[in-house]
PDB file of C-alpha atoms in Angstrom:
ATOM      1  CA  UNK A   1      -0.085   0.080   0.041  1.00  0.00           C
ATOM      2  CA  UNK A   2       1.128   3.740  -0.448  1.00  0.00           C
ATOM      3  CA  UNK A   3       3.017   4.904   2.489  1.00  0.00           C
ATOM      4  CA  UNK A   4       4.779   8.405   3.280  1.00  0.00           C
ATOM      5  CA  UNK A   5       7.067   8.459   6.213  1.00  0.00           C
ATOM      6  CA  UNK A   6       8.258  11.501   8.021  1.00  0.00           C
ATOM      7  CA  UNK A   7      10.494  11.134  11.108  1.00  0.00           C
ATOM      8  CA  UNK A   8       8.183  10.977  13.974  1.00  0.00           C
ATOM      9  CA  UNK A   9      10.623  12.125  16.567  1.00  0.00           C
ATOM     10  CA  UNK A  10      10.816  15.863  16.905  1.00  0.00           C
ATOM     11  CA  UNK A  11      14.038  17.549  15.587  1.00  0.00           C
ATOM     12  CA  UNK A  12      15.877  19.954  18.042  1.00  0.00           C
ATOM     13  CA  UNK A  13      18.434  22.154  16.533  1.00  0.00           C
ATOM     14  CA  UNK A  14      20.025  25.367  17.717  1.00  0.00           C
ATOM     15  CA  UNK A  15      19.394  28.746  16.195  1.00  0.00           C
ATOM     16  CA  UNK A  16      21.470  29.416  13.176  1.00  0.00           C
ATOM     17  CA  UNK A  17      21.937  25.871  12.158  1.00  0.00           C
ATOM     18  CA  UNK A  18      20.482  24.350   8.997  1.00  0.00           C
ATOM     19  CA  UNK A  19      17.289  22.091   9.782  1.00  0.00           C
ATOM     20  CA  UNK A  20      16.899  18.884   7.521  1.00  0.00           C
ATOM     21  CA  UNK A  21      13.530  17.126   7.357  1.00  0.00           C
ATOM     22  CA  UNK A  22      13.157  13.822   5.414  1.00  0.00           C
ATOM     23  CA  UNK A  23      10.158  12.651   3.572  1.00  0.00           C
ATOM     24  CA  UNK A  24      10.122   8.975   2.127  1.00  0.00           C
ATOM     25  CA  UNK A  25       7.416   7.264   0.206  1.00  0.00           C
ATOM     26  CA  UNK A  26       6.732   3.780  -1.086  1.00  0.00           C
ATOM     27  CA  UNK A  27       4.177   2.496  -3.730  1.00  0.00           C
ATOM     28  CA  UNK A  28       3.731   6.018  -5.191  1.00  0.00           C
ATOM     29  CA  UNK A  29       4.592   7.952  -8.265  1.00  0.00           C
ATOM     30  CA  UNK A  30       3.722  11.500  -7.339  1.00  0.00           C
ATOM     31  CA  UNK A  31       3.748  14.141  -9.977  1.00  0.00           C
ATOM     32  CA  UNK A  32       4.136  16.779  -7.408  1.00  0.00           C
ATOM     33  CA  UNK A  33       5.470  16.972  -3.802  1.00  0.00           C
ATOM     34  CA  UNK A  34       4.671  19.715  -1.331  1.00  0.00           C
ATOM     35  CA  UNK A  35       5.906  20.910   2.102  1.00  0.00           C
ATOM     36  CA  UNK A  36       3.584  22.548   4.426  1.00  0.00           C
ATOM     37  CA  UNK A  37       3.860  24.214   7.859  1.00  0.00           C
ATOM     38  CA  UNK A  38       1.592  23.588  10.597  1.00  0.00           C
ATOM     39  CA  UNK A  39       1.331  25.552  14.030  1.00  0.00           C
ATOM     40  CA  UNK A  40      -0.632  24.089  17.001  1.00  0.00           C
ATOM     41  CA  UNK A  41      -4.213  24.848  16.449  1.00  0.00           C
ATOM     42  CA  UNK A  42      -3.853  26.080  13.002  1.00  0.00           C
ATOM     43  CA  UNK A  43      -4.482  24.963   9.589  1.00  0.00           C
ATOM     44  CA  UNK A  44      -1.444  23.971   7.187  1.00  0.00           C
ATOM     45  CA  UNK A  45       0.336  26.676   5.443  1.00  0.00           C
ATOM     46  CA  UNK A  46       1.771  25.959   1.996  1.00  0.00           C
ATOM     47  CA  UNK A  47       5.594  26.670   1.715  1.00  0.00           C
ATOM     48  CA  UNK A  48       7.036  24.866  -1.560  1.00  0.00           C
ATOM     49  CA  UNK A  49       5.944  22.790  -4.529  1.00  0.00           C
ATOM     50  CA  UNK A  50       8.464  20.655  -6.508  1.00  0.00           C
ATOM     51  CA  UNK A  51       7.536  18.734  -9.682  1.00  0.00           C
ATOM     52  CA  UNK A  52       8.777  15.405 -10.430  1.00  0.00           C
ATOM     53  CA  UNK A  53      11.186  16.481 -13.102  1.00  0.00           C
ATOM     54  CA  UNK A  54      12.786  19.084 -10.843  1.00  0.00           C
ATOM     55  CA  UNK A  55      15.474  18.056  -8.656  1.00  0.00           C
ATOM     56  CA  UNK A  56      15.652  21.010  -6.379  1.00  0.00           C
ATOM     57  CA  UNK A  57      13.608  24.232  -5.461  1.00  0.00           C
ATOM     58  CA  UNK A  58      14.682  27.279  -3.135  1.00  0.00           C
ATOM     59  CA  UNK A  59      12.628  29.945  -1.906  1.00  0.00           C
ATOM     60  CA  UNK A  60      14.603  32.279   0.628  1.00  0.00           C
ATOM     61  CA  UNK A  61      16.000  30.233   3.538  1.00  0.00           C
ATOM     62  CA  UNK A  62      14.029  27.092   2.380  1.00  0.00           C
ATOM     63  CA  UNK A  63      15.336  24.469   0.024  1.00  0.00           C
ATOM     64  CA  UNK A  64      13.662  21.250  -1.165  1.00  0.00           C
ATOM     65  CA  UNK A  65      15.146  18.454  -3.104  1.00  0.00           C
ATOM     66  CA  UNK A  66      13.309  15.739  -4.810  1.00  0.00           C
ATOM     67  CA  UNK A  67      14.828  12.180  -5.707  1.00  0.00           C
ATOM     68  CA  UNK A  68      12.395  10.000  -7.715  1.00  0.00           C
ATOM     69  CA  UNK A  69      14.973   7.192  -7.803  1.00  0.00           C
ATOM     70  CA  UNK A  70      15.251   7.145  -3.993  1.00  0.00           C
ATOM     71  CA  UNK A  71      11.786   8.169  -3.374  1.00  0.00           C
ATOM     72  CA  UNK A  72      12.734  10.745  -1.188  1.00  0.00           C
ATOM     73  CA  UNK A  73      12.482  14.559  -0.585  1.00  0.00           C
ATOM     74  CA  UNK A  74      14.610  16.532   1.874  1.00  0.00           C
ATOM     75  CA  UNK A  75      13.621  19.866   3.200  1.00  0.00           C
ATOM     76  CA  UNK A  76      16.149  22.213   4.508  1.00  0.00           C
ATOM     77  CA  UNK A  77      15.798  25.529   6.525  1.00  0.00           C
ATOM     78  CA  UNK A  78      19.226  27.449   6.494  1.00  0.00           C
ATOM     79  CA  UNK A  79      19.883  29.815   9.370  1.00  0.00           C
ATOM     80  CA  UNK A  80      17.031  28.501  11.497  1.00  0.00           C
ATOM     81  CA  UNK A  81      15.397  30.806  13.969  1.00  0.00           C
ATOM     82  CA  UNK A  82      13.142  30.027  16.893  1.00  0.00           C
ATOM     83  CA  UNK A  83      10.107  31.221  14.791  1.00  0.00           C
ATOM     84  CA  UNK A  84      10.720  28.422  12.468  1.00  0.00           C
ATOM     85  CA  UNK A  85       9.539  26.104  15.236  1.00  0.00           C
ATOM     86  CA  UNK A  86       6.503  24.075  13.866  1.00  0.00           C
ATOM     87  CA  UNK A  87       5.270  20.897  12.468  1.00  0.00           C
ATOM     88  CA  UNK A  88       6.421  20.383   8.903  1.00  0.00           C
ATOM     89  CA  UNK A  89       4.260  18.306   6.553  1.00  0.00           C
ATOM     90  CA  UNK A  90       5.116  16.394   3.193  1.00  0.00           C
ATOM     91  CA  UNK A  91       2.217  15.856   0.901  1.00  0.00           C
ATOM     92  CA  UNK A  92       2.168  14.000  -2.377  1.00  0.00           C
ATOM     93  CA  UNK A  93      -0.159  14.665  -5.390  1.00  0.00           C
ATOM     94  CA  UNK A  94      -0.567  11.966  -8.248  1.00  0.00           C
ATOM     95  CA  UNK A  95      -0.460  13.042 -11.816  1.00  0.00           C
ATOM     96  CA  UNK A  96      -4.046  13.886 -13.009  1.00  0.00           C
ATOM     97  CA  UNK A  97      -5.391  13.401  -9.507  1.00  0.00           C
ATOM     98  CA  UNK A  98      -6.147  16.510  -7.409  1.00  0.00           C
ATOM     99  CA  UNK A  99      -5.947  15.448  -4.122  1.00  0.00           C
ATOM    100  CA  UNK A 100      -2.955  15.332  -1.591  1.00  0.00           C
ATOM    101  CA  UNK A 101      -1.621  12.735   0.460  1.00  0.00           C
ATOM    102  CA  UNK A 102       0.093  13.834   3.646  1.00  0.00           C
ATOM    103  CA  UNK A 103       2.677  12.548   5.980  1.00  0.00           C
ATOM    104  CA  UNK A 104       2.224  12.832   9.641  1.00  0.00           C
ATOM    105  CA  UNK A 105       4.706  15.511   9.925  1.00  0.00           C
ATOM    106  CA  UNK A 106       7.991  16.055  11.816  1.00  0.00           C
ATOM    107  CA  UNK A 107       8.128  18.615  14.583  1.00  0.00           C
ATOM    108  CA  UNK A 108      11.042  20.986  14.409  1.00  0.00           C
ATOM    109  CA  UNK A 109      12.247  22.851  17.635  1.00  0.00           C
ATOM    110  CA  UNK A 110      14.658  25.730  17.197  1.00  0.00           C
ATOM    111  CA  UNK A 111      16.458  26.781  20.530  1.00  0.00           C
ATOM    112  CA  UNK A 112      17.941  30.026  20.909  1.00  0.00           C
TER     113      UNK A 112
ATOM    114  CA  UNK B   1      -4.336  30.443   4.963  1.00  0.00           C
ATOM    115  CA  UNK B   2      -5.485  33.800   3.392  1.00  0.00           C
ATOM    116  CA  UNK B   3      -9.234  33.622   2.760  1.00  0.00           C
ATOM    117  CA  UNK B   4     -10.477  30.273   3.369  1.00  0.00           C
ATOM    118  CA  UNK B   5     -12.987  30.668   6.344  1.00  0.00           C
ATOM    119  CA  UNK B   6     -14.212  27.881   8.386  1.00  0.00           C
ATOM    120  CA  UNK B   7     -16.979  27.948  11.178  1.00  0.00           C
ATOM    121  CA  UNK B   8     -17.371  27.191  13.950  1.00  0.00           C
ATOM    122  CA  UNK B   9     -13.815  27.073  14.983  1.00  0.00           C
ATOM    123  CA  UNK B  10     -14.782  24.753  17.855  1.00  0.00           C
ATOM    124  CA  UNK B  11     -17.823  22.848  18.199  1.00  0.00           C
ATOM    125  CA  UNK B  12     -18.896  20.369  21.007  1.00  0.00           C
ATOM    126  CA  UNK B  13     -21.630  17.640  20.372  1.00  0.00           C
ATOM    127  CA  UNK B  14     -23.151  14.902  22.383  1.00  0.00           C
ATOM    128  CA  UNK B  15     -22.987  11.380  20.796  1.00  0.00           C
ATOM    129  CA  UNK B  16     -25.973  11.240  18.332  1.00  0.00           C
ATOM    130  CA  UNK B  17     -26.274  14.869  17.592  1.00  0.00           C
ATOM    131  CA  UNK B  18     -25.388  16.322  14.274  1.00  0.00           C
ATOM    132  CA  UNK B  19     -22.481  18.425  13.189  1.00  0.00           C
ATOM    133  CA  UNK B  20     -22.441  21.090  10.348  1.00  0.00           C
ATOM    134  CA  UNK B  21     -19.188  22.476   9.553  1.00  0.00           C
ATOM    135  CA  UNK B  22     -19.003  25.335   7.062  1.00  0.00           C
ATOM    136  CA  UNK B  23     -16.416  26.552   4.561  1.00  0.00           C
ATOM    137  CA  UNK B  24     -16.149  29.531   2.471  1.00  0.00           C
ATOM    138  CA  UNK B  25     -13.489  29.234   0.034  1.00  0.00           C
ATOM    139  CA  UNK B  26     -10.807  32.050  -1.139  1.00  0.00           C
ATOM    140  CA  UNK B  27     -12.839  34.480  -3.161  1.00  0.00           C
ATOM    141  CA  UNK B  28     -13.049  33.133  -6.946  1.00  0.00           C
ATOM    142  CA  UNK B  29     -11.918  29.477  -6.086  1.00  0.00           C
ATOM    143  CA  UNK B  30     -14.376  26.832  -7.353  1.00  0.00           C
ATOM    144  CA  UNK B  31     -12.495  23.835  -5.992  1.00  0.00           C
ATOM    145  CA  UNK B  32     -12.906  22.930  -2.343  1.00  0.00           C
ATOM    146  CA  UNK B  33     -11.404  19.987  -0.439  1.00  0.00           C
ATOM    147  CA  UNK B  34     -12.304  18.626   3.036  1.00  0.00           C
ATOM    148  CA  UNK B  35      -9.626  16.873   5.189  1.00  0.00           C
ATOM    149  CA  UNK B  36      -9.625  15.313   8.498  1.00  0.00           C
ATOM    150  CA  UNK B  37      -6.896  15.246  11.157  1.00  0.00           C
ATOM    151  CA  UNK B  38      -7.274  12.698  13.865  1.00  0.00           C
ATOM    152  CA  UNK B  39      -5.098  13.146  17.048  1.00  0.00           C
ATOM    153  CA  UNK B  40      -1.468  11.906  16.255  1.00  0.00           C
ATOM    154  CA  UNK B  41      -2.459  11.261  12.652  1.00  0.00           C
ATOM    155  CA  UNK B  42      -1.687  12.920   9.413  1.00  0.00           C
ATOM    156  CA  UNK B  43      -4.272  15.002   7.299  1.00  0.00           C
ATOM    157  CA  UNK B  44      -6.573  12.494   5.532  1.00  0.00           C
ATOM    158  CA  UNK B  45      -8.426  13.543   2.437  1.00  0.00           C
ATOM    159  CA  UNK B  46     -12.127  13.253   2.638  1.00  0.00           C
ATOM    160  CA  UNK B  47     -13.897  14.690  -0.367  1.00  0.00           C
ATOM    161  CA  UNK B  48     -13.089  16.934  -3.395  1.00  0.00           C
ATOM    162  CA  UNK B  49     -16.065  19.217  -4.540  1.00  0.00           C
ATOM    163  CA  UNK B  50     -16.536  21.830  -7.256  1.00  0.00           C
ATOM    164  CA  UNK B  51     -19.768  23.930  -7.360  1.00  0.00           C
ATOM    165  CA  UNK B  52     -22.697  21.780  -7.206  1.00  0.00           C
ATOM    166  CA  UNK B  53     -20.710  18.582  -7.864  1.00  0.00           C
ATOM    167  CA  UNK B  54     -19.052  15.918  -5.978  1.00  0.00           C
ATOM    168  CA  UNK B  55     -15.792  15.018  -7.871  1.00  0.00           C
ATOM    169  CA  UNK B  56     -14.207  12.650  -5.528  1.00  0.00           C
ATOM    170  CA  UNK B  57     -15.648  11.452  -2.176  1.00  0.00           C
ATOM    171  CA  UNK B  58     -13.439   8.181  -1.833  1.00  0.00           C
ATOM    172  CA  UNK B  59     -12.150   9.347   1.565  1.00  0.00           C
ATOM    173  CA  UNK B  60     -15.581   9.867   3.079  1.00  0.00           C
ATOM    174  CA  UNK B  61     -16.875   7.375   5.364  1.00  0.00           C
ATOM    175  CA  UNK B  62     -19.791   5.625   3.724  1.00  0.00           C
ATOM    176  CA  UNK B  63     -22.351   6.462   6.462  1.00  0.00           C
ATOM    177  CA  UNK B  64     -23.283   9.344   8.327  1.00  0.00           C
ATOM    178  CA  UNK B  65     -21.066  11.924   6.580  1.00  0.00           C
ATOM    179  CA  UNK B  66     -22.090  14.136   3.588  1.00  0.00           C
ATOM    180  CA  UNK B  67     -20.874  17.299   1.853  1.00  0.00           C
ATOM    181  CA  UNK B  68     -22.009  19.800  -0.552  1.00  0.00           C
ATOM    182  CA  UNK B  69     -20.811  22.869  -2.152  1.00  0.00           C
ATOM    183  CA  UNK B  70     -24.080  24.779  -3.557  1.00  0.00           C
ATOM    184  CA  UNK B  71     -23.915  27.306  -6.251  1.00  0.00           C
ATOM    185  CA  UNK B  72     -24.490  30.044  -3.722  1.00  0.00           C
ATOM    186  CA  UNK B  73     -23.158  29.886  -0.245  1.00  0.00           C
ATOM    187  CA  UNK B  74     -20.402  27.911   1.691  1.00  0.00           C
ATOM    188  CA  UNK B  75     -19.419  24.296   1.380  1.00  0.00           C
ATOM    189  CA  UNK B  76     -20.932  22.141   4.294  1.00  0.00           C
ATOM    190  CA  UNK B  77     -19.892  19.086   5.688  1.00  0.00           C
ATOM    191  CA  UNK B  78     -22.327  17.260   7.706  1.00  0.00           C
ATOM    192  CA  UNK B  79     -21.950  14.368  10.251  1.00  0.00           C
ATOM    193  CA  UNK B  80     -24.993  12.764  11.589  1.00  0.00           C
ATOM    194  CA  UNK B  81     -25.289  10.902  14.693  1.00  0.00           C
ATOM    195  CA  UNK B  82     -21.865  11.775  15.869  1.00  0.00           C
ATOM    196  CA  UNK B  83     -19.624   9.125  17.729  1.00  0.00           C
ATOM    197  CA  UNK B  84     -16.623   9.922  19.888  1.00  0.00           C
ATOM    198  CA  UNK B  85     -14.472   8.634  17.212  1.00  0.00           C
ATOM    199  CA  UNK B  86     -15.341  11.562  15.022  1.00  0.00           C
ATOM    200  CA  UNK B  87     -13.616  14.084  17.438  1.00  0.00           C
ATOM    201  CA  UNK B  88     -11.001  15.477  15.042  1.00  0.00           C
ATOM    202  CA  UNK B  89      -9.954  18.664  13.315  1.00  0.00           C
ATOM    203  CA  UNK B  90     -11.826  19.115  10.089  1.00  0.00           C
ATOM    204  CA  UNK B  91      -9.955  21.280   7.490  1.00  0.00           C
ATOM    205  CA  UNK B  92     -11.051  22.795   4.350  1.00  0.00           C
ATOM    206  CA  UNK B  93      -9.099  23.879   1.449  1.00  0.00           C
ATOM    207  CA  UNK B  94      -9.714  25.739  -1.832  1.00  0.00           C
ATOM    208  CA  UNK B  95      -7.989  26.164  -4.995  1.00  0.00           C
ATOM    209  CA  UNK B  96      -8.535  28.225  -8.250  1.00  0.00           C
ATOM    210  CA  UNK B  97      -8.044  25.244 -10.454  1.00  0.00           C
ATOM    211  CA  UNK B  98      -7.839  21.468 -10.231  1.00  0.00           C
ATOM    212  CA  UNK B  99      -5.316  19.997  -7.957  1.00  0.00           C
ATOM    213  CA  UNK B 100      -2.149  21.078  -6.737  1.00  0.00           C
ATOM    214  CA  UNK B 101      -0.051  21.082  -9.893  1.00  0.00           C
ATOM    215  CA  UNK B 102       0.550  24.667 -10.362  1.00  0.00           C
ATOM    216  CA  UNK B 103      -2.151  25.759  -8.322  1.00  0.00           C
ATOM    217  CA  UNK B 104      -1.541  26.766  -4.437  1.00  0.00           C
ATOM    218  CA  UNK B 105      -4.120  25.150  -2.195  1.00  0.00           C
ATOM    219  CA  UNK B 106      -5.003  27.467   0.592  1.00  0.00           C
ATOM    220  CA  UNK B 107      -6.142  25.743   3.993  1.00  0.00           C
ATOM    221  CA  UNK B 108      -8.620  27.072   6.588  1.00  0.00           C
ATOM    222  CA  UNK B 109      -7.705  27.154  10.324  1.00  0.00           C
ATOM    223  CA  UNK B 110      -9.723  24.151  10.975  1.00  0.00           C
ATOM    224  CA  UNK B 111     -12.943  23.292  12.697  1.00  0.00           C
ATOM    225  CA  UNK B 112     -12.148  21.352  15.953  1.00  0.00           C
ATOM    226  CA  UNK B 113     -15.054  18.900  16.701  1.00  0.00           C
ATOM    227  CA  UNK B 114     -15.292  17.245  20.155  1.00  0.00           C
ATOM    228  CA  UNK B 115     -17.857  14.676  20.794  1.00  0.00           C
ATOM    229  CA  UNK B 116     -18.727  14.004  24.412  1.00  0.00           C
TER     230      UNK B 116
END
């Protein structure tokens, strides 16, 4: 069956360091992969989308890579700040399909 | 989250009652999605609607749950005869076109249903 895995353990890093979050998937051929941020009690907020034919995407301090051979995406936040502390969700969309399949998310805690 | 309005934000229902959750999409968006987030679980797709049409309801439980998106007014997710297992956060999302490819999907802040 289709599966999306994100680290269930929280990632604790110090301010200024680069945070790297992982999203692995099996039995899936996504056309698009997205990353969202979710704060407690709030809805997910879209961050970045990367297409299957793209290897890397950047937006300000964020970088996403997409390796369809390894079936993995890495999400990087450089020069991390305490305000980056949140849960980050990976989501996949099939080609020609319109709904997203989400991972459970990884909590990031950035300490000052 | 700009523009997707959900209400109520918090709702408490006794077992057996009905819950109605409303969603007004971003102005101009005609595609609406409902997702459910159970405690310690990821977001799960429930239903995808366009104006007056259900496009995909493969994630909806077969009984007690229904959704609509009328020509005028908000989208409604209706849960009849609620049970404790229905306690969850229900998120509505909208997009200007079909799917995420090339279209940013905007989520609302959610409706948090508690069944007592």
